[in-house]
Amino acid sequence: MDYVYVTKENIEQEHICCAISSNSDVQVRSKKDWLTDRFEDGLVFIKSSVRGKCFIEYIPAKNAWIPIDADNYMYIDCLWVAGSLKGHGYSSELLNLCIEDSKKKGMDGICILSSKKKMPYLADPKFLAYKGFRVCDEASNGIQLWYLAFNDSNLPKFKSCAKNCHISESGFVLYYTSQCPFNAKYVPIIENLSKEMNIEFKAIHLDTKEKAQNVPTPITTYALFYNGDYVTNDVMNEKKFLKVVEKLK
């Protein structure tokens, strides 16, 4: 497979694998704007030259939009290979590119979010274990921090604010970032639906690194709470959200 490095110079001409559409699409525009602002923080986005979901996105952990302490580690935002591109070893190739680059940059290792069982939008724990990753921390909602060390160093960990995964607010509360392009479409839909149905719902857009690094959840791309308790990281469309409402109310 040939790979393309997406940069500030070519991002307008390249497709973004998790949101394949034109630049005028709200999801594509949101994701490209978010990526463009992160390149100066050391973000790297590598994708297949073939149109499809096959990419890796990573950034120095100090600049990652999640609440972790991971000195001199690289953090993988997303590693995603799907559809007809699965089963060809591309996930391993992309991961190896990240490992090689991280070592060249003098990092002590890399880390990524996962869980005991495969969860939506998180790395497959079986794949991580096969590649030599190990769990170094776990939050109360089952989200785990996995790591691959290159040498002896302090292990990454979640910040204390993210360990308990509980908030004091009532109703539905959603924390989200623009890292996930789907939020640009679906968060407004859920906001409008909640208003129409008189459902208590509050969306908190984490629009800075500082905000994202100090929230009560280890996953910040999408974290839904209800009456203080963590519910899911699965991006909700109308149908999914109404099922959750029916189940919890």
Coordinates of C-alpha atoms in Angstrom, one line a residue:
M1 CA 0.0 0.0 0.0
D2 CA 1.2 3.5 -0.8
Y3 CA 0.5 6.1 1.9
V4 CA -0.1 9.8 1.9
Y5 CA 1.0 12.2 4.7
V6 CA -1.7 14.8 5.1
T7 CA -0.3 18.2 5.9
K8 CA -1.4 21.9 6.0
E9 CA -0.2 22.2 2.4
N10 CA -2.2 19.3 0.9
I11 CA -5.2 18.9 3.2
E12 CA -7.7 20.7 1.0
Q13 CA -6.9 18.4 -1.9
E14 CA -6.9 15.1 0.1
H15 CA -9.8 13.1 1.3
I16 CA -10.1 12.5 5.0
C17 CA -10.7 8.8 5.6
C18 CA -13.3 9.0 8.4
A19 CA -15.4 11.6 6.5
I20 CA -15.2 10.9 2.8
S21 CA -17.1 13.7 1.0
S22 CA -16.6 17.1 -0.4
N23 CA -15.0 20.0 1.5
S24 CA -18.4 21.7 1.7
D25 CA -19.8 18.9 3.9
V26 CA -20.0 20.0 7.5
Q27 CA -18.4 16.9 8.8
V28 CA -15.4 17.1 6.4
R29 CA -15.0 20.8 7.0
S30 CA -15.1 20.4 10.8
K31 CA -12.4 17.6 10.7
K32 CA -10.1 19.4 8.3
D33 CA -10.2 22.6 10.4
W34 CA -9.5 20.6 13.5
L35 CA -6.5 18.8 11.9
T36 CA -5.1 22.0 10.4
D37 CA -5.0 23.6 13.8
R38 CA -3.2 20.6 15.3
F39 CA -0.4 20.2 12.8
E40 CA 1.6 22.9 14.7
D41 CA 1.3 20.7 17.8
G42 CA 3.0 17.8 16.1
L43 CA 0.0 15.9 14.8
V44 CA 0.7 13.4 12.0
F45 CA -2.1 12.0 9.8
I46 CA -1.1 9.1 7.4
K47 CA -3.7 7.6 5.1
S48 CA -3.9 5.1 2.3
S49 CA -3.6 6.5 -1.2
V50 CA -6.7 4.4 -2.0
R51 CA -10.0 6.1 -1.2
G52 CA -11.4 4.4 2.0
K53 CA -11.1 4.2 5.7
C54 CA -7.4 3.3 6.3
F55 CA -5.4 5.8 8.4
I56 CA -3.6 6.6 11.6
E57 CA -3.6 9.9 13.4
Y58 CA -1.1 10.6 16.3
I59 CA 0.3 13.4 18.3
P60 CA 2.8 14.0 21.2
A61 CA 0.9 13.1 24.3
K62 CA 1.5 16.5 25.9
N63 CA -0.7 17.9 23.1
A64 CA -3.3 15.2 23.0
W65 CA -6.9 16.2 23.7
I66 CA -7.4 13.7 26.5
P67 CA -6.6 13.9 30.2
I68 CA -3.5 11.8 30.5
D69 CA 0.0 12.2 32.0
A70 CA 2.4 10.6 29.5
D71 CA 5.7 12.3 29.5
N72 CA 7.6 11.9 26.3
Y73 CA 5.1 9.5 24.8
M74 CA 3.3 9.7 21.5
Y75 CA -0.5 9.3 21.6
I76 CA -2.5 7.6 18.9
D77 CA -5.8 9.5 18.3
C78 CA -7.1 6.9 15.9
L79 CA -6.0 3.9 14.0
W80 CA -8.8 2.8 11.7
V81 CA -8.9 0.3 8.8
A82 CA -12.3 -0.8 7.6
G83 CA -14.3 -2.2 4.7
S84 CA -12.5 -3.9 1.9
L85 CA -9.2 -2.6 3.2
K86 CA -9.3 -4.9 6.2
G87 CA -7.4 -8.1 6.4
H88 CA -4.4 -7.0 4.3
G89 CA -2.0 -6.0 7.1
Y90 CA -2.5 -2.3 6.7
S91 CA -3.1 -1.7 10.4
S92 CA 0.3 -3.2 11.1
E93 CA 1.9 -1.1 8.4
L94 CA 0.4 2.1 9.7
L95 CA 1.3 1.3 13.3
N96 CA 4.9 0.5 12.3
L97 CA 5.1 3.9 10.6
C98 CA 4.0 5.5 13.9
I99 CA 6.5 3.5 15.9
E100 CA 9.4 4.3 13.6
D101 CA 8.5 8.0 13.5
S102 CA 8.1 8.1 17.3
K103 CA 11.5 6.5 17.9
K104 CA 13.1 9.0 15.5
K105 CA 11.6 11.8 17.5
G106 CA 13.1 10.5 20.7
M107 CA 9.9 9.3 22.3
D108 CA 9.9 6.8 25.1
G109 CA 6.9 4.9 23.7
I110 CA 3.3 5.3 22.4
C111 CA -0.1 5.0 24.0
I112 CA -3.7 4.6 22.9
L113 CA -7.2 4.2 24.4
S114 CA -8.9 0.8 24.3
S115 CA -11.0 -1.4 26.6
K116 CA -11.3 -5.0 27.8
K117 CA -13.9 -5.7 25.1
K118 CA -14.0 -3.9 21.8
M119 CA -15.9 -0.7 22.0
P120 CA -17.1 1.7 19.3
Y121 CA -14.4 4.1 18.0
L122 CA -11.7 2.5 20.2
A123 CA -8.7 0.4 19.2
D124 CA -9.2 -3.4 19.2
P125 CA -7.6 -4.7 22.4
K126 CA -6.8 -8.1 20.7
F127 CA -4.8 -6.3 18.0
L128 CA -3.0 -4.2 20.6
A129 CA -2.1 -7.2 22.7
Y130 CA -0.8 -9.0 19.6
K131 CA 1.4 -6.0 18.9
G132 CA 2.9 -6.0 22.4
F133 CA 0.8 -3.3 24.0
R134 CA -0.1 -3.6 27.7
V135 CA -2.6 -1.9 29.9
C136 CA -1.2 0.8 32.2
D137 CA -4.4 2.4 33.6
E138 CA -8.1 2.0 33.6
A139 CA -11.0 4.3 34.5
S140 CA -14.2 3.4 36.2
N141 CA -16.2 3.2 32.9
G142 CA -13.9 0.5 31.5
I143 CA -11.9 2.8 29.2
Q144 CA -8.2 1.7 29.4
L145 CA -4.9 3.3 28.5
W146 CA -2.6 0.9 26.7
Y147 CA 1.1 1.5 26.1
L148 CA 4.1 0.2 24.1
A149 CA 7.4 1.3 25.7
F150 CA 10.6 1.7 23.8
N151 CA 12.7 1.8 26.9
D152 CA 12.4 2.1 30.7
S153 CA 10.4 5.1 31.6
N154 CA 7.4 6.2 33.7
L155 CA 4.2 4.6 32.5
P156 CA 1.4 6.8 31.1
K157 CA -1.6 7.3 33.3
F158 CA -5.0 9.0 33.4
K159 CA -5.2 12.3 35.2
S160 CA -7.2 12.0 38.5
C161 CA -10.1 14.0 37.1
A162 CA -10.8 11.3 34.5
K163 CA -10.6 8.2 36.7
N164 CA -14.1 8.2 38.4
C165 CA -16.2 9.2 35.3
H166 CA -18.9 10.8 37.3
I167 CA -20.4 14.3 37.2
S168 CA -22.8 16.2 39.4
E169 CA -25.2 17.5 36.7
S170 CA -28.6 16.0 36.0
G171 CA -30.1 15.0 32.7
F172 CA -28.0 14.1 29.7
V173 CA -24.6 15.8 29.4
L174 CA -22.4 15.3 26.4
Y175 CA -18.7 16.2 26.3
Y176 CA -17.3 16.2 22.7
T177 CA -14.5 17.5 20.5
S178 CA -14.3 18.2 16.8
Q179 CA -11.7 15.5 16.4
C180 CA -14.6 13.2 15.4
P181 CA -16.2 14.6 12.2
F182 CA -19.5 12.9 12.9
N183 CA -20.1 15.3 15.8
A184 CA -20.6 18.2 13.5
K185 CA -23.6 16.6 12.0
Y186 CA -25.1 14.6 14.9
V187 CA -24.6 16.7 18.0
P188 CA -27.0 19.5 16.6
I189 CA -29.5 16.8 15.6
I190 CA -29.6 15.5 19.2
E191 CA -29.7 19.0 20.6
N192 CA -32.8 19.8 18.5
L193 CA -34.4 16.5 19.2
S194 CA -34.0 16.9 22.9
K195 CA -35.5 20.4 22.7
E196 CA -38.5 19.2 20.8
M197 CA -39.1 16.3 23.2
N198 CA -38.3 18.4 26.3
I199 CA -35.4 16.1 27.3
E200 CA -32.8 17.6 29.6
F201 CA -29.7 17.7 27.4
K202 CA -26.5 19.8 27.5
A203 CA -23.7 19.6 25.0
I204 CA -20.2 20.8 26.1
H205 CA -17.9 21.4 23.1
L206 CA -14.3 20.9 24.2
D207 CA -12.8 23.5 21.8
T208 CA -9.3 23.8 23.4
K209 CA -6.6 21.4 24.4
E210 CA -6.7 22.7 28.0
K211 CA -10.4 22.0 28.3
A212 CA -10.1 18.5 26.9
Q213 CA -7.2 17.7 29.2
N214 CA -9.2 18.4 32.3
V215 CA -12.6 16.7 31.9
P216 CA -14.2 13.9 34.0
T217 CA -13.8 11.2 31.3
P218 CA -10.8 9.6 29.6
I219 CA -12.4 9.7 26.2
T220 CA -13.2 13.2 24.9
T221 CA -14.3 12.7 21.3
Y222 CA -17.7 11.7 22.6
A223 CA -18.7 11.0 26.2
L224 CA -22.4 10.9 27.1
F225 CA -23.5 11.1 30.8
Y226 CA -27.0 10.7 32.3
N227 CA -27.7 12.0 35.9
G228 CA -24.1 12.0 36.6
D229 CA -23.3 8.5 35.4
Y230 CA -21.2 7.7 32.2
V231 CA -23.3 6.1 29.5
T232 CA -21.4 5.7 26.2
N233 CA -18.8 6.9 23.8
D234 CA -20.9 5.7 20.8
V235 CA -21.9 8.7 18.6
M236 CA -25.6 9.0 18.8
N237 CA -28.0 9.5 15.8
E238 CA -31.7 10.0 16.5
K239 CA -32.5 6.3 16.6
K240 CA -29.7 5.4 19.0
F241 CA -30.4 8.3 21.3
L242 CA -34.1 7.6 21.6
K243 CA -33.2 4.0 22.5
V244 CA -30.9 5.2 25.3
V245 CA -33.6 7.6 26.5
E246 CA -36.2 4.8 26.6
K247 CA -33.8 2.6 28.5
L248 CA -32.6 5.1 31.1
K249 CA -35.9 6.9 31.8

